[in-house]
Amino acid sequence: MPAGVSVVVIAYNDAGLVGQAVASALDQGPEVTEVVAVDDASTDGTGALLDELAAREPRLVVLRRTENSGGCGTPRNDGLRAARGRYVMFLDSDDVLPPGAVRTLLDAAARHQAPVAAGRCVRRELPGGAETPWQRELFLQETVHRDPQRNPRLVRDTLCVNKLYARDFLLGHGITFPEGAYHYEDFVFSARVLAAADRLVAVPDTVYVWNVRRASAEPSISLDRDGVRNWHSRLRAHADAVRVLEEADHKLLAHAARTKFLDHDLRMYVRELPGRSDDYQRQWWQATREHLARFDEADLRAARAPGRWLARVVTASQMPRDLTRMAELAARPARLLPPYATRRGRPVWSQELPEVRLDGVESKPIYRLPLTVEAEMSSRSRLRVRVHDLYGRLAGAGVSCVDVELRHRTDGRLGQTRNARPDRDGGGWAAGLTLDLQSLADRSAPAGGPLDTWDVYARIRCANGRSLYTAVRPAGGASMRRTAVASRRHGLLLVQPYATHRGSLALRVAPGLRGAWHVVAGKARRLVPARLRRLTARAH
């Protein structure tokens, strides 16, 4: 076999983006001896575009499927079978490989004689460009894992695209993707890799850019969660992945995979439950209860408190309940809303579910507790902040000051800080702060365009010197209407408080008439795809 790398690119109806993906693979240099592009029976000209590119680039090989597979596994398997390089990588048509990615992974695999080399993947939110590293803790430094069982956290990296594989390793162990209309196929593929690999090297370099387009009219599988079928697909893939690890006698990895489900998958979908239909909620709840029946107490205790408590609520109740409260606990950061019930002096979920103990509330340090800080814009620039006590933990520490920070969404820079000494107010504390909204417009980055987004954070300082830093959530019933403020520099300043997809409070600041137009146009762009998805769902 040639010593180089085959990059398998899969595409379906993605003529507008697949060319960029193919180019990012070809631009890796001579280490990439071929790019195998698999067109999964596209109808939008994707195949014709790939043929055109192949006519100019001898390293590009195009495979054309005559029938759409319904998933990503079959075209990847087609590409794997056709590949001729000593190593293989996988690339989706709407993502890209950053410069030097292949060389970095190839060097690491050769240096440590590892059949699998993994690197950091970043999720890039488009069109804004904000980047979030995927499973950051696994890629802090170059690490050789000579036995996956020694690091169960490896099961949390379920991606197949941020890795380089020795092709004879995959073929020799019969490692392929599930075929057909099987979603989250990389869960199973990654489990098969971990079950077979005796060595894996991880490097801190970014080797894959996962482009996230939330406003797309055709969302990706991971983002298209409007129907409960998506959750069923995820449950099946997770169960199959755990089965692969158990059959390979990797009990610690199987246990870690169940814990990961509680910490990540369960929380992600619980956050969205309040906005779903009653029928969706009932089906989701029943399927989740059946799935959690396979977990034992050791799995729950190994998970972080939010995931553990959520799982116990689901298993304790036959029907959906307390969905808003559950969604806030599932948020990142987690927030436990009142009421704060007790049974025999110990914290429990509610008086109706006293069997669901909130273990850890009394012993965890304050900075690890799911405390809730709420705020609302009560007037043009006035922010009313409320801090909820959690079973007396804050009262015992003595709240002395509340600092509110506004941080830029894209680059994280500090816009301003306001602080106040809060007053005791029922089961918590309240404070009023005045924001300098005009200075936010003045601090806008020139490259950021006419619209800036600022996330709201709070630091609760205690008399004992300890503090808690968390994202602020919009207060229940708070007005989210836009506010127009006169600006000396811009004439007009439009401020829009809103709840992010994680349930936190943020401010959109649009200076001048041009900025106001961007706010209105952006809202229209977000509404149209959402309405199209709802109409499509009704049609089916």
Coordinates of C-alpha atoms in Angstrom, one line a residue:
M1 CA 0.0 0.0 0.0
P2 CA 1.1 3.6 -0.6
A3 CA 2.5 5.2 2.5
G4 CA 0.1 8.1 2.3
V5 CA -3.4 8.9 3.6
S6 CA -6.7 8.4 1.9
V7 CA -9.3 11.0 3.0
V8 CA -12.9 9.8 2.5
V9 CA -15.4 12.6 2.0
I10 CA -19.1 11.8 2.0
A11 CA -21.7 14.1 0.5
Y12 CA -25.4 14.2 -0.1
N13 CA -27.1 17.3 -1.7
D14 CA -24.3 19.6 -0.6
A15 CA -23.0 21.1 -3.9
G16 CA -22.5 24.5 -2.2
L17 CA -20.0 23.2 0.4
V18 CA -18.5 19.9 -0.7
G19 CA -15.9 21.6 -2.9
Q20 CA -14.5 23.4 0.1
A21 CA -14.2 20.2 2.0
V22 CA -12.4 18.4 -0.8
A23 CA -10.1 21.4 -1.3
S24 CA -9.2 21.3 2.4
A25 CA -8.2 17.7 2.1
L26 CA -6.2 18.1 -1.1
D27 CA -4.4 21.2 0.4
Q28 CA -2.9 19.0 3.1
G29 CA 0.0 18.3 0.7
P30 CA 1.6 15.1 -0.6
E31 CA 0.8 13.2 2.5
V32 CA -2.7 12.9 1.1
T33 CA -2.3 10.5 -1.8
E34 CA -6.0 10.4 -2.6
V35 CA -9.3 11.9 -1.7
V36 CA -12.2 9.4 -2.1
A37 CA -15.5 11.4 -2.5
V38 CA -18.6 9.4 -2.1
D39 CA -21.8 10.9 -3.6
D40 CA -24.7 9.3 -1.8
A41 CA -27.2 9.7 -4.7
S42 CA -27.4 13.5 -4.6
T43 CA -30.0 15.3 -6.7
D44 CA -28.7 18.8 -6.5
G45 CA -25.6 18.6 -8.7
T46 CA -23.2 17.4 -6.1
G47 CA -22.1 14.5 -8.3
A48 CA -21.5 16.7 -11.3
L49 CA -19.4 19.1 -9.3
L50 CA -17.3 16.3 -7.9
D51 CA -16.7 14.9 -11.4
E52 CA -15.7 18.4 -12.6
L53 CA -13.2 18.6 -9.8
A54 CA -11.9 15.1 -10.4
A55 CA -11.2 16.0 -14.1
R56 CA -8.7 18.6 -12.9
E57 CA -7.3 16.8 -9.8
P58 CA -5.8 13.3 -10.4
R59 CA -5.8 12.6 -6.6
L60 CA -9.6 12.9 -6.4
V61 CA -11.6 9.7 -6.9
V62 CA -15.4 9.9 -7.1
L63 CA -17.8 7.1 -6.2
R64 CA -21.4 7.6 -7.2
R65 CA -24.1 5.7 -5.3
T66 CA -27.3 5.0 -7.3
E67 CA -29.6 4.9 -4.2
N68 CA -29.4 7.1 -1.1
S69 CA -28.3 5.1 1.9
G70 CA -30.3 7.2 4.5
G71 CA -27.3 7.6 6.7
C72 CA -23.5 8.3 6.8
G73 CA -22.3 4.7 7.6
T74 CA -22.8 3.1 4.1
P75 CA -21.0 5.8 2.1
R76 CA -18.1 5.8 4.6
N77 CA -17.8 2.1 4.3
D78 CA -17.8 2.4 0.5
G79 CA -15.0 4.9 0.7
L80 CA -13.1 2.7 3.2
R81 CA -13.3 -0.3 0.8
A82 CA -12.1 1.8 -2.1
A83 CA -9.3 3.6 -0.3
R84 CA -5.7 2.5 -1.1
G85 CA -3.6 4.6 1.3
R86 CA -1.9 3.1 4.3
Y87 CA -4.0 5.4 6.5
V88 CA -7.5 6.7 6.2
M89 CA -9.5 9.7 7.5
F90 CA -13.1 10.7 7.3
L91 CA -14.4 14.1 6.4
D92 CA -18.0 15.4 6.1
S93 CA -19.0 17.6 3.1
D94 CA -19.9 20.6 5.3
D95 CA -16.7 20.5 7.4
V96 CA -13.0 21.2 6.7
L97 CA -9.5 20.0 7.7
P98 CA -7.3 22.8 8.9
P99 CA -3.9 23.2 7.3
G100 CA -1.3 20.7 8.6
A101 CA -3.9 18.3 10.2
V102 CA -2.9 15.2 8.2
R103 CA 0.8 15.8 8.7
T104 CA 0.3 16.2 12.5
L105 CA -1.7 13.0 12.9
L106 CA 0.6 11.1 10.6
D107 CA 3.7 12.1 12.5
A108 CA 2.1 11.2 15.8
A109 CA 1.0 7.7 14.5
A110 CA 4.5 7.0 13.2
R111 CA 6.3 8.3 16.2
H112 CA 4.4 6.1 18.6
Q113 CA 3.6 3.2 16.2
A114 CA -0.1 3.7 17.0
P115 CA -2.9 2.4 14.7
V116 CA -5.1 5.3 15.7
A117 CA -4.1 9.0 16.2
A118 CA -6.6 11.5 17.4
G119 CA -6.5 15.3 17.5
R120 CA -8.6 18.2 18.7
C121 CA -11.9 19.0 17.0
V122 CA -13.5 22.5 17.3
R123 CA -17.1 23.2 16.8
R124 CA -17.3 26.4 14.8
E125 CA -20.7 28.3 15.0
L126 CA -21.5 29.9 11.7
P127 CA -21.9 32.6 10.6
G128 CA -20.4 34.1 13.8
G129 CA -17.3 31.9 13.9
A130 CA -17.2 31.3 17.7
E131 CA -15.3 28.1 18.3
T132 CA -15.7 25.5 21.1
P133 CA -13.2 22.6 21.5
W134 CA -14.7 19.2 21.6
Q135 CA -13.8 17.1 24.7
R136 CA -11.0 19.6 25.5
E137 CA -9.7 17.6 28.5
L138 CA -8.6 14.7 26.2
F139 CA -6.3 16.9 24.0
L140 CA -4.4 19.1 26.5
Q141 CA -1.1 17.5 25.6
E142 CA 0.3 14.7 23.5
T143 CA -0.6 11.4 25.3
V144 CA -0.1 7.8 24.4
H145 CA -2.9 5.5 25.7
R146 CA -1.4 2.0 25.6
D147 CA -4.5 0.5 27.0
P148 CA -7.9 2.3 26.5
Q149 CA -9.2 0.7 29.7
R150 CA -6.7 2.8 31.7
N151 CA -8.5 6.0 30.5
P152 CA -12.3 5.5 30.5
R153 CA -12.8 9.1 29.4
L154 CA -11.8 8.1 25.9
V155 CA -15.4 6.9 25.4
R156 CA -16.5 10.5 25.5
D157 CA -14.9 11.2 22.2
T158 CA -17.5 9.6 20.0
L159 CA -16.3 11.4 16.8
C160 CA -14.8 9.4 14.0
V161 CA -13.6 12.4 11.9
N162 CA -10.9 13.8 14.2
K163 CA -8.8 10.7 13.9
L164 CA -6.3 9.0 11.5
Y165 CA -6.6 5.2 11.2
A166 CA -4.2 2.6 9.9
R167 CA -6.3 1.0 7.2
D168 CA -5.0 -2.6 7.8
F169 CA -6.0 -2.1 11.5
L170 CA -9.6 -1.3 10.5
L171 CA -9.8 -4.1 7.9
G172 CA -8.0 -6.6 10.0
H173 CA -10.5 -6.2 12.9
G174 CA -13.5 -5.9 10.6
I175 CA -14.2 -2.4 11.9
T176 CA -16.9 -0.7 9.8
F177 CA -19.8 1.6 10.3
P178 CA -23.4 0.4 10.7
E179 CA -25.1 0.3 7.3
G180 CA -28.2 2.0 6.0
A181 CA -30.4 4.5 7.7
Y182 CA -28.5 4.3 11.0
H183 CA -27.9 7.6 12.7
Y184 CA -25.1 8.3 15.2
E185 CA -23.2 5.6 13.5
D186 CA -19.9 7.0 14.8
F187 CA -20.9 5.9 18.4
V188 CA -20.7 2.3 17.3
F189 CA -17.7 2.8 15.1
S190 CA -15.7 4.5 17.8
A191 CA -16.7 1.8 20.3
R192 CA -15.4 -0.9 17.9
V193 CA -12.1 1.0 17.5
L194 CA -11.6 1.3 21.3
A195 CA -12.5 -2.4 21.7
A196 CA -9.8 -3.4 19.3
A197 CA -7.0 -0.8 19.7
D198 CA -4.1 -1.6 21.9
R199 CA -2.6 1.9 21.5
L200 CA -4.0 5.3 20.7
V201 CA -2.1 8.6 20.6
A202 CA -3.9 12.0 21.2
V203 CA -2.3 15.3 20.2
P204 CA -3.4 18.9 21.3
D205 CA -3.4 20.3 17.7
T206 CA -6.6 21.1 16.0
V207 CA -7.1 18.6 13.2
Y208 CA -10.8 19.0 12.4
V209 CA -13.3 21.9 12.1
W210 CA -16.9 20.9 12.7
N211 CA -19.0 23.6 11.1
V212 CA -22.3 24.1 12.9
R213 CA -25.1 25.9 11.0
R214 CA -28.1 26.1 13.3
A215 CA -30.1 28.3 10.9
S216 CA -29.7 26.0 8.0
A217 CA -32.9 25.0 6.2
E218 CA -31.5 21.4 6.1
P219 CA -30.0 20.9 9.6
S220 CA -27.5 18.1 10.2
I221 CA -28.5 14.9 11.9
S222 CA -27.1 16.1 15.3
L223 CA -29.1 19.3 15.1
D224 CA -32.3 18.0 13.6
R225 CA -33.9 17.0 16.9
D226 CA -37.4 18.2 16.3
G227 CA -38.8 14.7 16.0
V228 CA -38.6 12.0 18.8
R229 CA -37.2 9.6 16.2
N230 CA -33.8 11.4 16.6
W231 CA -33.8 10.5 20.3
H232 CA -34.7 6.9 19.5
S233 CA -31.8 6.7 17.0
R234 CA -29.4 8.1 19.7
L235 CA -30.6 5.6 22.3
R236 CA -30.1 2.7 19.8
A237 CA -26.6 3.8 18.9
H238 CA -25.6 4.3 22.6
A239 CA -27.0 0.8 23.5
D240 CA -25.2 -0.8 20.6
A241 CA -21.9 0.9 21.5
V242 CA -22.2 -0.2 25.1
R243 CA -22.9 -3.8 23.8
V244 CA -19.7 -3.7 21.7
L245 CA -17.6 -2.8 24.7
E246 CA -19.2 -5.3 27.0
E247 CA -18.8 -8.1 24.4
A248 CA -15.1 -7.2 24.2
D249 CA -15.0 -7.6 28.0
H250 CA -14.2 -3.8 28.4
K251 CA -16.5 -3.4 31.5
L252 CA -14.9 -0.2 32.6
L253 CA -15.4 1.4 29.2
A254 CA -19.0 0.2 29.1
H255 CA -19.6 1.7 32.5
A256 CA -17.9 5.0 31.4
A257 CA -20.1 5.1 28.3
R258 CA -23.3 4.9 30.4
T259 CA -21.9 7.6 32.7
K260 CA -21.2 9.8 29.6
F261 CA -24.8 9.3 28.5
L262 CA -26.0 10.8 31.8
D263 CA -23.5 13.7 31.7
H264 CA -23.9 14.6 28.1
D265 CA -26.7 13.0 26.0
L266 CA -29.4 13.1 28.6
R267 CA -28.8 16.7 29.6
M268 CA -28.7 17.9 26.0
Y269 CA -32.1 16.6 25.2
V270 CA -33.7 17.4 28.6
R271 CA -32.9 21.1 27.9
E272 CA -35.2 21.0 24.9
L273 CA -38.1 19.1 26.5
P274 CA -40.2 22.1 27.6
G275 CA -40.6 23.3 24.0
R276 CA -41.7 20.0 22.7
S277 CA -45.3 18.8 22.1
D278 CA -47.1 16.7 24.7
D279 CA -46.9 13.6 22.4
Y280 CA -43.1 14.1 22.0
Q281 CA -42.6 14.5 25.7
R282 CA -44.6 11.3 26.5
Q283 CA -42.7 9.2 23.9
W284 CA -39.3 10.7 25.0
W285 CA -40.0 9.9 28.6
Q286 CA -41.1 6.3 28.0
A287 CA -38.1 5.6 25.8
T288 CA -35.7 7.1 28.3
R289 CA -37.1 5.2 31.2
E290 CA -36.7 1.9 29.3
H291 CA -33.1 2.9 28.4
L292 CA -32.2 3.9 31.9
A293 CA -33.5 0.5 33.2
R294 CA -30.2 -0.9 31.9
F295 CA -28.1 1.4 34.2
D296 CA -27.2 0.4 37.8
E297 CA -26.5 2.5 40.9
A298 CA -22.8 2.6 40.2
D299 CA -23.4 4.2 36.8
L300 CA -25.5 6.9 38.4
R301 CA -23.1 7.6 41.2
A302 CA -20.2 8.0 38.7
A303 CA -22.1 10.7 36.8
R304 CA -22.2 14.4 37.8
A305 CA -25.0 15.5 40.0
P306 CA -27.2 17.1 37.4
G307 CA -27.3 14.0 35.1
R308 CA -27.7 11.7 38.1
W309 CA -30.6 13.6 39.6
L310 CA -32.3 13.9 36.2
A311 CA -32.1 10.2 35.6
R312 CA -33.6 9.5 39.0
V313 CA -36.5 11.9 38.3
V314 CA -37.2 10.1 35.0
T315 CA -37.1 6.6 36.5
A316 CA -39.2 7.7 39.6
S317 CA -42.1 9.1 37.6
Q318 CA -44.1 7.3 34.9
M319 CA -45.2 10.5 33.2
P320 CA -43.3 13.7 32.3
R321 CA -43.1 16.2 35.1
D322 CA -41.3 19.4 36.2
L323 CA -39.9 19.9 32.7
T324 CA -38.9 23.5 33.1
R325 CA -37.1 22.7 36.4
M326 CA -35.4 19.7 34.7
A327 CA -34.3 21.8 31.7
E328 CA -32.7 24.4 34.0
L329 CA -30.8 21.6 35.9
A330 CA -29.7 20.2 32.5
A331 CA -28.3 23.5 31.4
R332 CA -24.6 24.4 31.4
P333 CA -24.0 25.7 33.9
A334 CA -26.6 23.7 35.8
R335 CA -29.2 25.6 37.8
L336 CA -31.6 24.1 40.4
L337 CA -34.7 26.2 40.7
P338 CA -36.9 26.3 43.8
P339 CA -38.8 24.8 45.6
Y340 CA -36.1 23.3 47.8
A341 CA -37.9 20.4 49.5
T342 CA -36.5 18.2 52.3
R343 CA -37.4 14.9 53.8
R344 CA -36.1 14.0 57.2
G345 CA -33.8 17.0 56.9
R346 CA -32.2 15.9 53.6
P347 CA -32.6 17.6 50.3
V348 CA -35.0 15.9 47.9
W349 CA -36.3 16.8 44.4
S350 CA -39.8 17.6 45.6
Q351 CA -42.5 16.7 48.1
E352 CA -44.1 14.6 45.4
L353 CA -40.9 12.7 44.7
P354 CA -39.2 12.4 48.1
E355 CA -37.4 9.2 46.9
V356 CA -35.2 11.3 44.6
R357 CA -32.5 12.4 46.9
L358 CA -30.2 15.3 45.9
D359 CA -27.1 13.7 47.2
G360 CA -24.1 16.0 47.3
V361 CA -25.9 19.3 48.0
E362 CA -24.8 19.3 51.6
S363 CA -21.2 18.4 51.0
K364 CA -20.1 19.8 47.6
P365 CA -18.1 23.1 47.7
I366 CA -20.1 26.1 46.8
Y367 CA -18.5 26.7 43.4
R368 CA -19.7 23.2 42.3
L369 CA -23.3 23.7 43.4
P370 CA -26.1 24.3 40.8
L371 CA -27.0 27.7 42.2
T372 CA -29.4 30.0 40.3
V373 CA -28.8 33.6 39.5
E374 CA -31.6 35.4 37.6
A375 CA -31.9 38.9 36.1
E376 CA -34.2 41.0 34.1
M377 CA -33.9 44.4 32.4
S378 CA -36.4 46.4 34.4
S379 CA -35.8 49.7 32.5
R380 CA -33.6 50.9 29.7
S381 CA -30.3 50.1 31.4
R382 CA -31.4 48.8 34.8
L383 CA -30.7 45.2 35.6
R384 CA -32.5 43.5 38.5
V385 CA -30.5 40.5 39.9
R386 CA -31.8 37.8 42.2
V387 CA -29.7 35.1 43.8
H388 CA -31.5 32.0 45.0
D389 CA -30.2 30.3 48.1
L390 CA -29.8 26.5 47.9
Y391 CA -30.7 24.7 51.0
G392 CA -29.0 27.4 53.1
R393 CA -25.6 26.8 51.6
L394 CA -25.1 30.5 50.6
A395 CA -26.6 31.8 53.8
G396 CA -24.0 29.7 55.7
A397 CA -21.2 31.2 53.6
G398 CA -22.5 34.8 53.9
V399 CA -23.2 36.6 50.6
S400 CA -21.3 39.9 50.6
C401 CA -21.3 41.1 46.9
V402 CA -22.6 40.4 43.5
D403 CA -20.5 41.2 40.4
V404 CA -22.2 41.2 37.0
E405 CA -19.9 40.8 33.9
L406 CA -20.8 41.3 30.3
R407 CA -18.5 39.2 28.0
H408 CA -18.3 39.3 24.3
R409 CA -19.7 36.2 22.7
T410 CA -17.0 35.7 20.1
D411 CA -13.7 36.6 21.7
G412 CA -14.7 36.5 25.4
R413 CA -13.3 39.9 26.2
L414 CA -14.7 41.8 29.2
G415 CA -17.1 44.6 28.2
Q416 CA -17.9 45.9 31.7
T417 CA -18.3 44.9 35.3
R418 CA -20.9 46.2 37.7
N419 CA -21.2 45.2 41.4
A420 CA -23.6 45.7 44.2
R421 CA -24.1 44.7 47.8
P422 CA -27.3 42.6 47.7
D423 CA -30.2 42.7 50.2
R424 CA -31.7 39.7 51.8
D425 CA -35.0 38.9 50.0
G426 CA -37.0 35.9 51.1
G427 CA -35.2 32.8 50.0
G428 CA -32.3 34.6 48.5
W429 CA -30.8 38.0 47.8
A430 CA -31.7 40.9 45.4
A431 CA -29.6 43.7 43.9
G432 CA -30.1 46.5 41.3
L433 CA -27.4 47.4 38.9
T434 CA -27.1 50.0 36.1
L435 CA -25.4 49.0 32.9
D436 CA -23.5 51.4 30.7
L437 CA -25.0 50.2 27.4
Q438 CA -23.4 53.0 25.3
S439 CA -19.9 51.9 26.3
L440 CA -20.7 48.4 25.0
A441 CA -21.3 49.9 21.5
D442 CA -18.1 51.8 21.8
R443 CA -16.2 48.6 22.7
S444 CA -17.5 46.7 19.6
A445 CA -14.8 45.1 17.6
P446 CA -14.4 46.7 14.2
A447 CA -14.4 43.2 12.6
G448 CA -17.5 42.2 14.5
G449 CA -19.8 44.1 12.2
P450 CA -22.8 46.2 13.3
L451 CA -24.2 43.6 15.8
D452 CA -22.5 42.4 19.0
T453 CA -23.6 39.8 21.5
W454 CA -22.7 40.0 25.2
D455 CA -23.2 37.1 27.6
V456 CA -24.2 38.0 31.2
Y457 CA -22.3 36.3 34.0
A458 CA -22.4 36.8 37.8
R459 CA -19.8 36.2 40.5
I460 CA -21.3 35.7 44.0
R461 CA -18.7 36.7 46.6
C462 CA -19.0 35.3 50.1
A463 CA -17.8 36.5 53.5
N464 CA -15.5 33.5 53.9
G465 CA -13.6 34.5 50.8
R466 CA -15.1 31.8 48.6
S467 CA -17.0 32.7 45.4
L468 CA -19.2 31.2 42.7
Y469 CA -19.1 32.2 39.0
T470 CA -22.0 31.3 36.8
A471 CA -24.0 32.3 33.8
V472 CA -27.2 34.4 34.6
R473 CA -30.6 33.1 33.4
P474 CA -33.5 35.3 32.4
A475 CA -35.9 35.7 35.3
G476 CA -39.2 33.9 34.9
G477 CA -41.7 36.2 33.3
A478 CA -39.1 38.8 32.5
S479 CA -39.7 41.1 29.5
M480 CA -37.4 40.3 26.5
R481 CA -38.5 43.3 24.5
R482 CA -36.0 45.4 22.6
T483 CA -35.0 48.7 24.1
A484 CA -33.9 51.8 22.1
V485 CA -31.4 54.0 23.8
A486 CA -30.2 57.4 22.5
S487 CA -26.4 57.3 21.7
R488 CA -24.1 60.2 21.4
R489 CA -21.9 58.3 19.0
H490 CA -24.4 56.3 16.9
G491 CA -27.6 58.3 17.4
L492 CA -29.5 55.1 18.2
L493 CA -28.7 52.0 20.2
L494 CA -30.9 48.9 20.0
V495 CA -30.6 46.5 22.9
Q496 CA -32.3 43.0 22.8
P497 CA -32.2 40.8 25.9
Y498 CA -32.7 37.1 24.9
A499 CA -32.3 33.6 26.2
T500 CA -29.5 31.6 24.5
H501 CA -30.0 28.0 23.4
R502 CA -28.4 27.0 26.8
G503 CA -31.0 29.0 28.7
S504 CA -28.7 31.9 29.7
L505 CA -29.2 35.6 29.4
A506 CA -27.5 37.6 26.7
L507 CA -27.7 41.0 25.2
R508 CA -27.6 41.9 21.5
V509 CA -26.4 45.4 21.0
A510 CA -26.9 47.0 17.6
P511 CA -25.6 50.6 17.2
G512 CA -27.2 52.9 14.6
L513 CA -29.8 52.3 11.9
R514 CA -27.6 49.7 10.2
G515 CA -27.4 47.7 13.4
A516 CA -31.2 47.9 13.8
W517 CA -31.6 46.5 10.3
H518 CA -29.3 43.6 11.0
V519 CA -31.4 42.7 14.1
V520 CA -34.6 42.6 12.1
A521 CA -33.0 40.7 9.2
G522 CA -31.4 38.2 11.5
K523 CA -34.7 37.4 13.2
A524 CA -36.3 36.8 9.8
R525 CA -33.5 34.5 8.8
R526 CA -34.0 32.5 12.0
L527 CA -37.7 32.3 11.7
V528 CA -38.0 31.1 8.1
P529 CA -36.0 27.9 8.4
A530 CA -37.8 27.0 11.7
R531 CA -41.2 27.5 10.0
L532 CA -40.1 25.4 7.0
R533 CA -39.1 22.5 9.4
R534 CA -42.4 22.7 11.2
L535 CA -44.3 22.6 7.9
T536 CA -42.2 19.7 6.7
A537 CA -42.9 17.8 9.9
R538 CA -46.6 18.3 9.6
A539 CA -46.5 17.1 6.0
H540 CA -45.0 13.8 7.2

